[in-house]
Coordinates of C-alpha atoms and ligand atoms in Angstrom, one line a residue:
X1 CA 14.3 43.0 -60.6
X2 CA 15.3 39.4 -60.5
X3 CA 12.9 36.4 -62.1
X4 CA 10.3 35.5 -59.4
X5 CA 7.7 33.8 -61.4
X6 CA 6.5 30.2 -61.6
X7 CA 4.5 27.9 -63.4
X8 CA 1.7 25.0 -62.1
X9 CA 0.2 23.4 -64.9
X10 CA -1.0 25.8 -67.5
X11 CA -0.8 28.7 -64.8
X12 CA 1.9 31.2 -64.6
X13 CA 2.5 32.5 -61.3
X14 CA 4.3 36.4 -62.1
X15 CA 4.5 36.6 -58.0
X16 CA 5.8 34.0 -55.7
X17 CA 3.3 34.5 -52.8
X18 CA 0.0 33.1 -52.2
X19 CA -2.3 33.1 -49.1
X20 CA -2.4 30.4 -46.7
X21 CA -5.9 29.7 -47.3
X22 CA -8.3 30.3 -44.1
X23 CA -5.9 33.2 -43.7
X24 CA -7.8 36.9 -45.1
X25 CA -9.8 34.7 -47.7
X26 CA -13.1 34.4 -46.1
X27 CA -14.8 37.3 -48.1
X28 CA -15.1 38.5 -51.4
X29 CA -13.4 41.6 -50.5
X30 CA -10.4 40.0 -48.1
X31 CA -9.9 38.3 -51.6
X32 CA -10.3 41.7 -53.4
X33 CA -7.2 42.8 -50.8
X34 CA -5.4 40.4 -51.8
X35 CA -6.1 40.5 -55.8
X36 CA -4.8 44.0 -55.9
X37 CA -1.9 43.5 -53.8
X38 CA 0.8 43.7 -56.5
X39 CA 3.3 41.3 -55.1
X40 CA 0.3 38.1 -55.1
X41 CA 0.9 35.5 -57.5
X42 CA -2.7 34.3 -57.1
X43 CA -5.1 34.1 -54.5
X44 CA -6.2 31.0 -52.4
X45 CA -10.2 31.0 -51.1
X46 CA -11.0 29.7 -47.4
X47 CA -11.7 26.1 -48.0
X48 CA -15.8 25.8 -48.7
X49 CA -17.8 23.2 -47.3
X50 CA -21.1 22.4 -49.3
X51 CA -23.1 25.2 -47.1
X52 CA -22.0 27.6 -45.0
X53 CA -20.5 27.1 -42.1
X54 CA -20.5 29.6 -38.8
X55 CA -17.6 27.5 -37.6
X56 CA -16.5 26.4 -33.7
X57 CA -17.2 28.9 -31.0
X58 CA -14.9 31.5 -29.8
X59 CA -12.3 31.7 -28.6
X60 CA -11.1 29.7 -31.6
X61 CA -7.8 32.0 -32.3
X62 CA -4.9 32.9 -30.0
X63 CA -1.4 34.0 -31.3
X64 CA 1.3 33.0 -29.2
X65 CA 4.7 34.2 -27.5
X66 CA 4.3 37.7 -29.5
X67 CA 3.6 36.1 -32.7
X68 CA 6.1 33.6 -33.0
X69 CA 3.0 31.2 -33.5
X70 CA -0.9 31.0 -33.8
X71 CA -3.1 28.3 -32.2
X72 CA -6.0 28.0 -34.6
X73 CA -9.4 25.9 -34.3
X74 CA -11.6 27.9 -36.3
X75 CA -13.8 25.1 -37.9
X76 CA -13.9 25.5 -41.1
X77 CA -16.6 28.5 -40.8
X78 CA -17.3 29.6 -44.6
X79 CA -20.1 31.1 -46.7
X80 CA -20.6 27.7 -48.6
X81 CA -19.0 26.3 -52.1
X82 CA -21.3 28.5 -53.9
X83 CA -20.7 32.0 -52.6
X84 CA -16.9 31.2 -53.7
X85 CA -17.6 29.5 -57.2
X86 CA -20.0 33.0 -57.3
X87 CA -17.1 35.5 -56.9
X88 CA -14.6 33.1 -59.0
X89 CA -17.2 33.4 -61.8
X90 CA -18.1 37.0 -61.4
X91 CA -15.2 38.4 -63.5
X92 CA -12.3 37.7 -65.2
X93 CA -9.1 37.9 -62.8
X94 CA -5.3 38.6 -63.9
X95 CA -3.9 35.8 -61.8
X96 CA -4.6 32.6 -61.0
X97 CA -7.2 31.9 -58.1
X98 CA -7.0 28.5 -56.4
X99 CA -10.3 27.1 -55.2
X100 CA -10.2 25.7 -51.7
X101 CA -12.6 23.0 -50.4
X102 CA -12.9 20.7 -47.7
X103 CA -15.5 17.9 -47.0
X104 CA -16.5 17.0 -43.4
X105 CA -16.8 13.5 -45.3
X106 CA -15.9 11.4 -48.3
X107 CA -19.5 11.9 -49.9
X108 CA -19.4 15.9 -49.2
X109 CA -15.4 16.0 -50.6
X110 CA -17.1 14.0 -53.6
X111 CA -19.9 16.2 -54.0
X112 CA -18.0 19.7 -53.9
X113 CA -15.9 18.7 -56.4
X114 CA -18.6 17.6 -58.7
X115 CA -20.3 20.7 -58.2
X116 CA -16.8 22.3 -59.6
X117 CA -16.4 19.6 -62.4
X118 CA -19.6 20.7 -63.6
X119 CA -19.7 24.5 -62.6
X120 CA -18.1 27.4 -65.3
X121 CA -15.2 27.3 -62.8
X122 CA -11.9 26.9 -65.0
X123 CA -9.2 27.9 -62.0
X124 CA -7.2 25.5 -60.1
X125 CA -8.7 23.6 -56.9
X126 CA -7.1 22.7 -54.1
X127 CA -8.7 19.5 -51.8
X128 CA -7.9 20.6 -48.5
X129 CA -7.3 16.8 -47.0
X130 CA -5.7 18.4 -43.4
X131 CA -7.8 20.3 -41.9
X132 CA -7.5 19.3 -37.8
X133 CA -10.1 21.2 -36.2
X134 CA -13.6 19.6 -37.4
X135 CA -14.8 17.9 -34.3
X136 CA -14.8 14.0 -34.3
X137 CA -13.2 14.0 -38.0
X138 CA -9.4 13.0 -38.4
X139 CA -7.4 14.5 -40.2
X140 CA -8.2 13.1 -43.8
X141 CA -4.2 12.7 -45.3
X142 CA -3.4 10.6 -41.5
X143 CA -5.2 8.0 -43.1
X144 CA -3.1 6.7 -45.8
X145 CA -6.6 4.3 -47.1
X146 CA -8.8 6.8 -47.1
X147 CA -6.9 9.5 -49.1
X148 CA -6.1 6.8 -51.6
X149 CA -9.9 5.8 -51.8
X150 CA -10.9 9.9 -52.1
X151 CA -8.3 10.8 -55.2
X152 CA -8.9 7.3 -57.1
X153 CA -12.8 8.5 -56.9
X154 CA -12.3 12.1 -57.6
X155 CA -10.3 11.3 -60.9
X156 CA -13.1 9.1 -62.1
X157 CA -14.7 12.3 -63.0
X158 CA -12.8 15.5 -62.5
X159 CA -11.0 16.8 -65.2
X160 CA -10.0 20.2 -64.0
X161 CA -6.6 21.7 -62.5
X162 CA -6.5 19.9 -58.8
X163 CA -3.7 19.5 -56.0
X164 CA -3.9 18.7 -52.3
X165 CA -3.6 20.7 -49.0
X166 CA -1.9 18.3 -46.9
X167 CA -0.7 18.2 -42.8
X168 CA 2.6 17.5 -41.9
X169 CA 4.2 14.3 -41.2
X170 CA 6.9 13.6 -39.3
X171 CA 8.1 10.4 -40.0
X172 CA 10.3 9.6 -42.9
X173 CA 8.2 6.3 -43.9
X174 CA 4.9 8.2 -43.5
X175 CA 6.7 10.8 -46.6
X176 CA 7.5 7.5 -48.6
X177 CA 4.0 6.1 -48.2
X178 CA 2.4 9.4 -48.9
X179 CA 4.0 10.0 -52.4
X180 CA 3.5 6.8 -53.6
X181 CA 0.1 7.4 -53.4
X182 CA 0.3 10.5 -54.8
X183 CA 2.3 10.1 -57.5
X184 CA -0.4 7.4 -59.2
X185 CA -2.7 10.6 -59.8
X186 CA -2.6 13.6 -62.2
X187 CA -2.5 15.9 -59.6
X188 CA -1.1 20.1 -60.4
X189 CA 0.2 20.6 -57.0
X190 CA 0.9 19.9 -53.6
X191 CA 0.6 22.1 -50.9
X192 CA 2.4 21.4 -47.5
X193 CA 2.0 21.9 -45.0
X194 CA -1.2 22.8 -42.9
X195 CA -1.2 23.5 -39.5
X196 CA 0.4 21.3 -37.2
X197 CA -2.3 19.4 -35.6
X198 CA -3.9 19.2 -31.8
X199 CA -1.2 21.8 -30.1
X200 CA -2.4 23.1 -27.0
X201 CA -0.9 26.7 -25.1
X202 CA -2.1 27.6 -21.9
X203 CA -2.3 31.1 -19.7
X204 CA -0.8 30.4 -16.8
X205 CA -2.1 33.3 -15.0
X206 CA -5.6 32.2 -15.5
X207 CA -4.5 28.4 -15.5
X208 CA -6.7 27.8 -18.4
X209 CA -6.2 27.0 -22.2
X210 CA -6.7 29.8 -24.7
X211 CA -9.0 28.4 -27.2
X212 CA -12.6 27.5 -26.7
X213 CA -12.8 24.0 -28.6
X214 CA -11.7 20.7 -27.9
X215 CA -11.1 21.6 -24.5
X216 CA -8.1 23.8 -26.1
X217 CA -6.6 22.1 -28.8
X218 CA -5.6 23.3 -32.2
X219 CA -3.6 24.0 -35.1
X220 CA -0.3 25.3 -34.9
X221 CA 0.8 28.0 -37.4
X222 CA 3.7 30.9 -37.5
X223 CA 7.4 30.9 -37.1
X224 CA 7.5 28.2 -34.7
X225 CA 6.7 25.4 -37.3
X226 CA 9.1 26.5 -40.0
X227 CA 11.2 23.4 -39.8
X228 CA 8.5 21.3 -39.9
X229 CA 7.0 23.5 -43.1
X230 CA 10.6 23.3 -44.6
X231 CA 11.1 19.4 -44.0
X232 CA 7.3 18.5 -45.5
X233 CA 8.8 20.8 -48.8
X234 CA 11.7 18.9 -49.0
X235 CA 11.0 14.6 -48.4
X236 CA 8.4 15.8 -50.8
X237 CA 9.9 17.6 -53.5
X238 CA 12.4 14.6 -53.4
X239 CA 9.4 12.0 -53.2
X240 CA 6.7 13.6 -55.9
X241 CA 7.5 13.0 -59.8
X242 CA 8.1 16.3 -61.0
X243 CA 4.9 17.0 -63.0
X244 CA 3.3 17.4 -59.2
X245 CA 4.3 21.1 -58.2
X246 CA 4.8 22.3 -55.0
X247 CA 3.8 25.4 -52.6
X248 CA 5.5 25.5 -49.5
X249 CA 3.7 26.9 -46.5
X250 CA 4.2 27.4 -42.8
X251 CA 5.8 29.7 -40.2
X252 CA 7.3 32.7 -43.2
X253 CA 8.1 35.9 -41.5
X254 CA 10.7 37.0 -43.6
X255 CA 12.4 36.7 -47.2
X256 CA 15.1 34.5 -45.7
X257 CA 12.2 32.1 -44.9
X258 CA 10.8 32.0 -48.4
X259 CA 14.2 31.6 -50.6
X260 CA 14.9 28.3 -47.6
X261 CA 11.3 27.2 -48.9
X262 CA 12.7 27.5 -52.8
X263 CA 15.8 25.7 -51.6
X264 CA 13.7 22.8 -50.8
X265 CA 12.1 22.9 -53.7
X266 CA 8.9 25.0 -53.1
X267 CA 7.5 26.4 -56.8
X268 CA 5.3 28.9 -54.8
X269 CA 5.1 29.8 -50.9
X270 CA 1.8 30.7 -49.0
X271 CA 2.0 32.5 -45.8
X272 CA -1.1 32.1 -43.3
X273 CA 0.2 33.9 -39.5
X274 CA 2.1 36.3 -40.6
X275 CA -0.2 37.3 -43.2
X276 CA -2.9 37.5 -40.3
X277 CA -0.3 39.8 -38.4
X278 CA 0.7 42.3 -41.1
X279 CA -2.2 42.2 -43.5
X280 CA -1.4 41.9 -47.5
X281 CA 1.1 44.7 -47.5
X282 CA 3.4 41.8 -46.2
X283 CA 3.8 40.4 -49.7
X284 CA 5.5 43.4 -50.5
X285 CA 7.9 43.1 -48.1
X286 CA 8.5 39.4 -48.7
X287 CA 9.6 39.6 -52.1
X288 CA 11.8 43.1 -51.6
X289 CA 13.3 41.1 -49.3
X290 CA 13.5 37.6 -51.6
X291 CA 15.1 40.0 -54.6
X292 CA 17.4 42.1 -52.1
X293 CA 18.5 38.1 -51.2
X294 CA 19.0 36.8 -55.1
X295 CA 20.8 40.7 -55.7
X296 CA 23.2 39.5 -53.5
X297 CA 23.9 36.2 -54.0
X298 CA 23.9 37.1 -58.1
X299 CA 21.0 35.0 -58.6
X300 CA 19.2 36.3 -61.6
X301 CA 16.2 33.7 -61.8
X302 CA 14.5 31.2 -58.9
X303 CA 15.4 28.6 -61.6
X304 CA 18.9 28.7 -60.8
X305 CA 18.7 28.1 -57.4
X306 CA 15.1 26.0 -56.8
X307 CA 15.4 22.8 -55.4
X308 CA 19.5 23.0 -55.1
X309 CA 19.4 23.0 -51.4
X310 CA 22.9 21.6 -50.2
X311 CA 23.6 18.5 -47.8
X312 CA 26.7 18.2 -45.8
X313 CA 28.3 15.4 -47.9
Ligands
LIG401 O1 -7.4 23.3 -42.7 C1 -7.5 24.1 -41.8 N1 -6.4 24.4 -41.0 C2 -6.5 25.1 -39.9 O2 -5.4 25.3 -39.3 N2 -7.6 25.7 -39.5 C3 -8.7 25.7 -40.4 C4 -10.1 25.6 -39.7 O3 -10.1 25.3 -38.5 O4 -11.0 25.9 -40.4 N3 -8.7 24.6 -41.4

């Protein structure tokens, strides 16, 4: 079996796949599921909100053209910071677990993490700065100011294991600007990208839109946004000093997907649609697949092939 491990800070990773968080990580037993599937490196919560949250009204999910995408805008329903830092906390786990959380503003991003900071909690966190379904909030990591403003605050005071959720971009200056500002912080991770923001799909039988918010709009997930994932993964592994790890996430079906996500640079993948589709037994599949790949190719570790994606010089 060939070397598919990885490391994020003082965290070793045995397994290469993660959840996309909000994907089978609302309850403590969807993260159960996911702790005993053998092929999980770690496990990734729904991203918690101070209190629970029932979240936008259905429809709020609709998968698309048989799968080859998801339009999502579930609003951040949850059972509140403290029902997750309760199941973190309730036993000891053999892999890492990666705390999601996400503010509907800066003073509620602020206090969830000081509730971690001073909480038992010693996993990683992830600040979830993208999530596009909130109505009336912006997507936090659009707003170059503002995300500065929220990490120079946060690192005033916490001193655990932290990295970012963030959406994608799509302009090459937006990448630039977006790694300087993270490179000034001590941050574990990255993790790019979230769903694409404000798609709409419509039935045109019924000549209506799918979803029940925002008159239809939402996030984008599944196959359909794996150059976009794969493009975030790259300008950003080039960008981010290398102390900044990175999970690559969006639109993996397959293990082809996830060794183009390690070409980029990816330390760790996270699949969210797909996962939604086949349930955690997909993990399984993903990395027979990744090893039948490496087998092949004569690849013995990740290490000798991460980040070596090839341009046509
Ligand atoms: O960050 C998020 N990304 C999504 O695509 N959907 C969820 C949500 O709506 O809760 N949150």
């Amino acid at each position: 079996q060939p070397q598919m491990t990885a490391q994020i800070g003082n965290f070793t990773f045995k397994h290469l796949f993660l959840n996309a968080s909000g994907v089978y990580c609302r309850t403590k037993q969807n993260l159960d599921d996911l702790l005993d599937n053998q092929a999980t490196g770690g496990i990734v919560t729904k991203s918690a909100t101070l209190r629970s949250r029932k979240g936008n009204p259905n429809p709020r999910y609709h998968s698309i053209l048989n799968g080859a995408g998801s339009i999502n805008s579930m609003g951040l329903p949850n059972y509140g910071l403290q029902y997750y830092l309760d199941y973190l906390l309730s036993k000891s786990f053999d892999k890492p677990t990666i705390l999601s959380v996400a503010g509907t503003s800066f003073d509620e991003n602020i206090e969830l993490l000081k509730q971690i900071q001073d909480s038992d909690y010693q996993g990683m966190t992830e600040l979830n700065l993208s999530c596009p379904n909130v109505v009336g909030k912006p997507q936090i990591a659009y707003d170059f100011e503002t995300t500065n403003k929220i990490l120079t605050e946060v690192f005033k005071f916490f001193k655990k294991p932290i990295g970012v959720k963030l959406p994608p971009y799509f302009d090459l200056n937006h990448f630039d600007q977006i790694a300087k500002i993270l490179n000034q912080f001590p941050l574990d991770h990255v993790n790019s990208i979230n769903s694409v923001g404000n798609g709409l799909w419509i039935d045109i039988e019924t000549e209506s839109v799918v979803i029940k918010p925002k008159k239809g709009f939402g996030g984008i997930g599944g196959k359909m946004v794996l150059p976009t994932g794969l493009a975030n993964v790259r300008a950003l592994r080039e960008r981010l000093k290398p102390s900044i790890k990175m999970i690559g996430t969006g639109g993996i079906t397959s293990g082809k997907d996830v060794f183009a996500y390690l070409l980029c640079g990816a330390d760790l993948v996270s699949v969210g649609t797909q996962l939604g589709i086949e349930s955690p037994k997909i993990f399984n599949r993903l990395e027979s697949e990744l090893a039948a790949i490496m087998v092949e190719k004569g690849y013995t570790s990740v290490n000798e092939f991460r980040g070596k994606l090839k341009s046509l010089e």
